[in-house]
Each structure stands twice: as C-alpha cells, then as structure tokens.
Amino acid sequence: MTDLQVRRAGEADIPGCAAVVNGWIDATPWFPRIFSDSEIEGFIREAFPEREIWVSGDPIEAYLSLDPATLKIGALYCARTGAGLGKALLDRAKEGRERLWLHTHAPNLAAQRFYRREGFVETGRIAPEPPETVEEISMEWTR
C-alpha cells in the first residue's frame, strides 16, 4: 500500500522529485522532452529555497511545489494516478489558504478533470513561449 502521508521535502528529496517529473515526461507522448533529466533536477534544486515542496511516498511517488509569495502551484506530478497522491498533496497546499492558482497543459484532460473536482476553475489560456511548445490553461481555486 502507498504511504499517503504528506511531508515537507528536504534537499535530499530533490532527486526523487526530479525522477517523478522525468518519468511523467517520458510517459507522456504529447509532451516534448525539452530539458534533460539533470536539467529538470537543477530546476527543482534552484527553486527549492523559495518554494514549499511537499512529497508523498517512500520512495517519492508524488510532489507539489508551491510559491508561498504568489500562491502559484508550480508543479504537481504523480508517478501514478488514481491513488489519492495528488489529492493528498493538494489538500496540504490548500490548508490555511484562501486561494491557489496554477497552469496545466491544454492536452492534459485528466489533470483538468482532477483540478475541476478539486474546485479549480479555468481563468484563461496561455500561449507557449519558446522553448515551450504546449498551450497552458490557467486555473484558480478559492475557498
């Protein structure tokens, strides 16, 4: 059984977070691989000091990155879906907050359904800026 406990990530968890993202990229045919595995890990490491990063699983199966200054969820990735991992992380991010927002990829219909179930509404569309090539949807949750 998966450990659905959510805990604050430490620096030692960064490679595990990167592995979840890289696994998702490799398993998602419509999402192009723009950055290498090590670059993805570097992005997470660079953001770590300014973000609240939460993880679930041991080894890590899911992670969420939140910018506490802007209340933007910059990342929510799960190694597998339908197990409650994303919901557990999102519930933790919602605690004590009145609002959150995020961008999700337009082709990621499953993510959009998940966010809608969690109370998010679409607030706009964002054209990709190079090197990105996939349109995004802006979504917001308010208590």
XYZ file of N, CA and C in Angstrom:
429
model
N 0.842 -1.185 0.000
C 0.000 0.000 0.000
C 0.883 1.241 0.000
N 0.467 2.263 -0.713
C 1.219 3.506 -0.812
C 1.060 4.324 0.459
N 2.127 4.950 0.878
C 2.120 5.843 2.016
C 1.547 7.177 1.551
N 0.320 7.511 1.994
C -0.303 8.759 1.569
C 0.036 9.912 2.501
N 0.923 9.683 3.436
C 1.348 10.783 4.282
C 2.085 11.804 3.446
N 1.834 13.047 3.762
C 2.478 14.159 3.071
C 3.454 14.793 4.046
N 4.645 15.079 3.539
C 5.644 15.732 4.381
C 6.377 16.786 3.573
N 6.940 17.733 4.290
C 7.746 18.774 3.655
C 9.027 18.130 3.140
N 9.385 18.437 1.916
C 10.586 17.865 1.303
C 11.842 18.514 1.869
N 12.894 17.725 1.917
C 14.223 18.226 2.243
C 15.071 18.187 0.978
N 16.248 18.764 1.044
C 17.122 18.791 -0.138
C 17.439 17.397 -0.656
N 17.499 16.422 0.235
C 17.791 15.046 -0.179
C 16.665 14.448 -1.033
N 15.488 15.072 -1.015
C 14.348 14.587 -1.801
C 14.339 15.112 -3.239
N 15.193 16.055 -3.545
C 15.177 16.669 -4.879
C 15.362 15.636 -5.996
N 16.316 14.708 -5.915
C 16.426 13.702 -6.983
C 15.149 12.859 -7.145
N 14.479 12.543 -6.045
C 13.233 11.786 -6.129
C 12.127 12.573 -6.806
N 12.049 13.872 -6.510
C 11.066 14.740 -7.181
C 11.360 14.787 -8.675
N 12.624 14.955 -9.024
C 13.018 15.010 -10.438
C 12.701 13.699 -11.146
N 12.879 12.582 -10.461
C 12.573 11.286 -11.070
C 11.092 11.165 -11.403
N 10.223 11.706 -10.537
C 8.782 11.682 -10.810
C 8.470 12.517 -12.057
N 9.036 13.725 -12.139
C 8.800 14.591 -13.304
C 9.326 13.932 -14.572
N 10.551 13.430 -14.519
C 11.147 12.817 -15.704
C 10.366 11.580 -16.153
N 9.875 10.814 -15.201
C 9.036 9.666 -15.550
C 7.762 10.084 -16.247
N 7.152 11.181 -15.754
C 5.936 11.702 -16.382
C 6.235 12.175 -17.808
N 7.308 12.917 -17.980
C 7.664 13.416 -19.316
C 7.856 12.236 -20.276
N 8.596 11.242 -19.842
C 8.884 10.091 -20.708
C 7.628 9.279 -21.035
N 6.625 9.315 -20.156
C 5.398 8.534 -20.369
C 4.296 9.331 -21.067
N 4.550 10.597 -21.397
C 3.520 11.468 -21.957
C 3.864 11.797 -23.406
N 3.217 11.102 -24.361
C 3.593 11.256 -25.769
C 3.419 12.665 -26.326
N 2.453 13.423 -25.838
C 2.205 14.761 -26.395
C 3.127 15.832 -25.794
N 3.900 15.471 -24.770
C 4.772 16.448 -24.131
C 6.207 16.246 -24.596
N 6.772 17.228 -25.286
C 8.129 17.057 -25.809
C 9.187 17.142 -24.704
N 10.238 16.370 -24.844
C 11.364 16.443 -23.914
C 12.239 17.603 -24.372
N 12.178 18.714 -23.658
C 12.961 19.909 -23.980
C 14.239 19.949 -23.140
N 14.125 19.495 -21.888
C 15.245 19.562 -20.952
C 15.652 18.146 -20.528
N 16.941 17.976 -20.263
C 17.464 16.671 -19.839
C 17.023 16.361 -18.409
N 17.196 15.092 -18.035
C 16.884 14.681 -16.663
C 17.624 15.558 -15.652
N 18.895 15.793 -15.893
C 19.697 16.570 -14.936
C 19.272 18.043 -14.919
N 18.834 18.575 -16.042
C 18.343 19.955 -16.055
C 17.058 20.079 -15.231
N 16.169 19.083 -15.347
C 14.946 19.084 -14.541
C 15.309 19.092 -13.056
N 16.239 18.239 -12.662
C 16.675 18.218 -11.267
C 17.263 19.571 -10.861
N 18.018 20.190 -11.751
C 18.596 21.506 -11.472
C 17.535 22.575 -11.273
N 16.456 22.530 -12.055
C 15.364 23.500 -11.892
C 14.715 23.357 -10.516
N 14.503 22.122 -10.094
C 13.894 21.886 -8.778
C 14.846 22.361 -7.678
N 16.121 22.045 -7.819
C 17.127 22.459 -6.828
C 17.192 23.988 -6.734
N 17.122 24.663 -7.879
C 17.181 26.126 -7.908
C 15.958 26.752 -7.233
N 14.784 26.155 -7.424
C 13.547 26.694 -6.858
C 13.387 26.342 -5.377
N 14.088 25.320 -4.918
C 13.872 24.768 -3.581
C 13.863 25.810 -2.460
N 14.811 26.733 -2.401
C 14.826 27.669 -1.269
C 13.613 28.602 -1.204
N 12.990 28.891 -2.334
C 11.866 29.824 -2.359
C 10.507 29.140 -2.346
N 10.473 27.832 -2.430
C 9.210 27.102 -2.561
C 8.904 26.273 -1.326
N 7.611 26.020 -1.155
C 7.179 24.962 -0.254
C 7.067 23.735 -1.141
N 7.859 22.727 -0.878
C 7.797 21.492 -1.661
C 7.352 20.381 -0.735
N 6.285 19.710 -1.149
C 5.676 18.637 -0.375
C 5.785 17.349 -1.169
N 6.003 16.241 -0.484
C 6.147 14.950 -1.144
C 5.270 13.910 -0.461
N 4.987 12.847 -1.211
C 4.252 11.706 -0.685
C 4.914 10.441 -1.203
N 4.992 9.442 -0.324
C 5.558 8.154 -0.706
C 7.002 8.013 -0.289
N 7.384 6.771 -0.097
C 8.764 6.445 0.228
C 9.089 5.117 -0.459
N 9.736 5.147 -1.618
C 10.321 6.318 -2.281
C 9.240 7.280 -2.787
N 9.658 8.489 -3.108
C 8.735 9.544 -3.527
C 7.966 9.111 -4.762
N 6.637 9.221 -4.663
C 5.752 8.916 -5.790
C 5.049 10.153 -6.315
N 5.083 11.253 -5.546
C 4.388 12.468 -5.967
C 5.001 13.663 -5.254
N 4.953 14.800 -5.947
C 5.413 16.022 -5.286
C 4.661 17.228 -5.802
N 4.594 18.242 -4.939
C 3.945 19.512 -5.252
C 4.894 20.630 -4.860
N 5.006 21.623 -5.735
C 5.825 22.797 -5.467
C 4.918 24.018 -5.462
N 4.969 24.789 -4.375
C 4.117 25.963 -4.206
C 4.979 27.177 -3.912
N 4.717 28.259 -4.613
C 5.377 29.531 -4.329
C 4.520 30.246 -3.283
N 4.978 30.328 -2.028
C 4.136 30.922 -0.992
C 3.915 32.424 -1.182
N 4.762 33.084 -1.938
C 4.600 34.524 -2.162
C 3.472 34.823 -3.146
N 3.331 33.987 -4.176
C 2.309 34.239 -5.204
C 1.125 33.286 -5.113
N 1.262 32.230 -4.311
C 0.252 31.174 -4.157
C 0.053 30.361 -5.433
N 1.088 30.344 -6.275
C 1.032 29.551 -7.503
C 1.609 28.162 -7.252
N 0.838 27.156 -7.640
C 1.345 25.797 -7.656
C 2.142 25.669 -8.950
N 3.444 25.549 -8.820
C 4.309 25.483 -9.985
C 4.469 24.081 -10.527
N 4.161 23.072 -9.692
C 4.304 21.689 -10.128
C 3.463 20.788 -9.237
N 2.799 19.845 -9.853
C 2.131 18.745 -9.148
C 2.247 17.543 -10.064
N 3.110 16.621 -9.693
C 3.379 15.434 -10.509
C 3.221 14.189 -9.656
N 2.609 13.178 -10.232
C 2.421 11.893 -9.559
C 2.947 10.784 -10.459
N 3.647 9.843 -9.852
C 4.168 8.710 -10.609
C 3.048 7.812 -11.109
N 1.925 7.831 -10.405
C 0.745 7.086 -10.855
C -0.484 7.854 -10.415
N -1.534 7.735 -11.187
C -2.752 8.473 -10.903
C -3.805 7.554 -10.306
N -4.813 8.174 -9.697
C -5.921 7.424 -9.150
C -5.679 6.815 -7.790
N -4.558 7.121 -7.162
C -4.224 6.533 -5.860
C -4.390 7.531 -4.715
N -4.837 8.757 -5.011
C -5.023 9.762 -3.979
C -3.795 10.589 -3.667
N -2.709 10.349 -4.391
C -1.465 11.068 -4.126
C -1.612 12.566 -4.403
N -2.128 12.911 -5.571
C -2.291 14.312 -5.932
C -3.261 15.021 -5.008
N -4.351 14.360 -4.652
C -5.334 14.957 -3.748
C -4.719 15.220 -2.384
N -3.946 14.282 -1.862
C -3.310 14.475 -0.558
C -2.380 15.688 -0.579
N -1.618 15.832 -1.646
C -0.713 16.982 -1.758
C -1.490 18.289 -1.916
N -2.518 18.271 -2.745
C -3.307 19.474 -2.969
C -4.049 19.886 -1.695
N -4.579 18.916 -0.962
C -5.232 19.230 0.309
C -4.257 19.919 1.254
N -3.011 19.460 1.277
C -1.997 20.091 2.138
C -1.714 21.521 1.688
N -1.645 21.747 0.381
C -1.383 23.090 -0.137
C -2.537 24.045 0.180
N -3.754 23.537 0.221
C -4.939 24.366 0.499
C -5.030 24.783 1.969
N -4.421 24.013 2.860
C -4.539 24.283 4.293
C -4.117 25.711 4.631
N -5.036 26.441 5.269
C -4.748 27.799 5.721
C -4.713 28.839 4.623
N -5.127 28.474 3.436
C -5.091 29.415 2.313
C -6.502 29.645 1.778
N -6.697 30.834 1.241
C -8.000 31.193 0.662
C -8.000 31.054 -0.855
N -6.807 30.965 -1.444
C -6.704 30.973 -2.903
C -5.427 30.271 -3.326
N -5.501 29.563 -4.449
C -4.337 28.996 -5.126
C -4.582 29.117 -6.620
N -3.519 29.125 -7.394
C -3.676 29.121 -8.849
C -2.545 28.320 -9.461
N -2.740 27.947 -10.721
C -1.763 27.101 -11.409
C -1.972 27.177 -12.910
N -1.033 26.623 -13.621
C -1.155 26.388 -15.061
C -1.101 24.884 -15.274
N -1.944 24.393 -16.158
C -1.885 22.999 -16.572
C -1.842 22.969 -18.093
N -1.353 21.898 -18.646
C -1.224 21.806 -20.106
C -2.579 21.526 -20.744
N -2.867 22.235 -21.824
C -4.157 22.084 -22.507
C -4.453 20.639 -22.922
N -3.491 19.865 -23.411
C -3.803 18.478 -23.774
C -4.021 17.542 -22.575
N -3.695 17.987 -21.368
C -3.775 17.128 -20.193
C -5.195 17.161 -19.611
N -6.095 16.484 -20.298
C -7.502 16.490 -19.906
C -7.720 15.841 -18.548
N -6.968 14.814 -18.217
C -7.108 14.165 -16.911
C -6.771 15.137 -15.785
N -5.722 15.923 -15.946
C -5.353 16.910 -14.927
C -6.447 17.962 -14.793
N -6.991 18.398 -15.915
C -8.060 19.395 -15.857
C -9.276 18.858 -15.115
N -9.652 17.594 -15.361
C -10.775 16.982 -14.631
C -10.472 16.934 -13.135
N -9.255 16.530 -12.792
C -8.843 16.466 -11.389
C -8.966 17.838 -10.736
N -8.399 18.868 -11.359
C -8.435 20.201 -10.762
C -9.869 20.713 -10.632
N -10.707 20.438 -11.613
C -12.116 20.854 -11.510
C -12.801 20.157 -10.333
N -12.542 18.860 -10.158
C -13.102 18.139 -8.999
C -12.640 18.771 -7.695
N -11.451 19.337 -7.709
C -10.887 19.955 -6.506
C -11.278 21.430 -6.360
N -12.188 21.917 -7.206
C -12.712 23.263 -7.062
C -12.031 24.340 -7.882
N -11.101 23.974 -8.756
C -10.431 24.957 -9.611
C -11.314 25.277 -10.814
N -11.247 26.524 -11.263
C -11.959 26.945 -12.473
C -10.957 27.554 -13.444
N -11.243 27.393 -14.719
C -10.376 27.965 -15.755
C -10.519 29.477 -15.748
N -9.366 30.162 -15.817
C -9.373 31.625 -15.836
C -8.710 32.200 -17.084
N -8.132 31.352 -17.930
C -7.515 31.851 -19.144
C -6.660 30.811 -19.832
N -6.181 31.189 -20.996
C -5.293 30.333 -21.798
C -3.987 31.084 -22.016
N -2.900 30.322 -22.038
C -1.570 30.907 -22.194
C -0.877 30.238 -23.368
N -0.500 31.043 -24.347
C 0.242 30.521 -25.496
C 1.651 30.152 -25.037
N 2.223 29.107 -25.623
C 3.573 28.704 -25.214
C 4.626 29.735 -25.611
N 5.600 29.918 -24.721
C 6.744 30.782 -25.012
C 7.955 29.892 -25.189
N 8.663 30.021 -26.314
C 9.814 29.151 -26.564
C 10.784 29.162 -25.389
N 11.320 28.002 -25.037
C 11.318 26.770 -25.810
C 10.060 25.916 -25.629
N 9.115 26.352 -24.806
C 7.884 25.590 -24.611
C 7.078 25.550 -25.907
N 6.301 24.480 -26.085
C 5.527 24.326 -27.319
C 4.073 23.931 -27.059
N 3.678 23.791 -25.780
C 2.344 23.305 -25.451
C 1.551 24.417 -24.757
N 0.342 24.691 -25.277
C -0.543 25.683 -24.671
C -0.883 25.275 -23.235
N -1.036 26.276 -22.374
C -1.402 26.026 -20.986
C -2.739 26.687 -20.677
N -3.364 26.178 -19.615
C -4.621 26.723 -19.105
C -4.351 27.213 -17.689
N -4.766 28.440 -17.418
C -4.648 28.988 -16.073
C -5.919 28.609 -15.305
N -5.737 28.127 -14.068
C -6.873 27.737 -13.234
C -6.680 28.302 -11.831
N -7.807 28.573 -11.163
C -7.748 29.160 -9.824
C -8.743 28.478 -8.893
N -8.330 28.339 -7.637
C -9.183 27.809 -6.577
C -9.329 28.880 -5.517
N -10.562 29.093 -5.048
C -10.799 29.959 -3.911
C -11.684 29.219 -2.917
N -11.440 29.464 -1.666
C -12.205 28.792 -0.610
C -13.626 29.295 -0.611
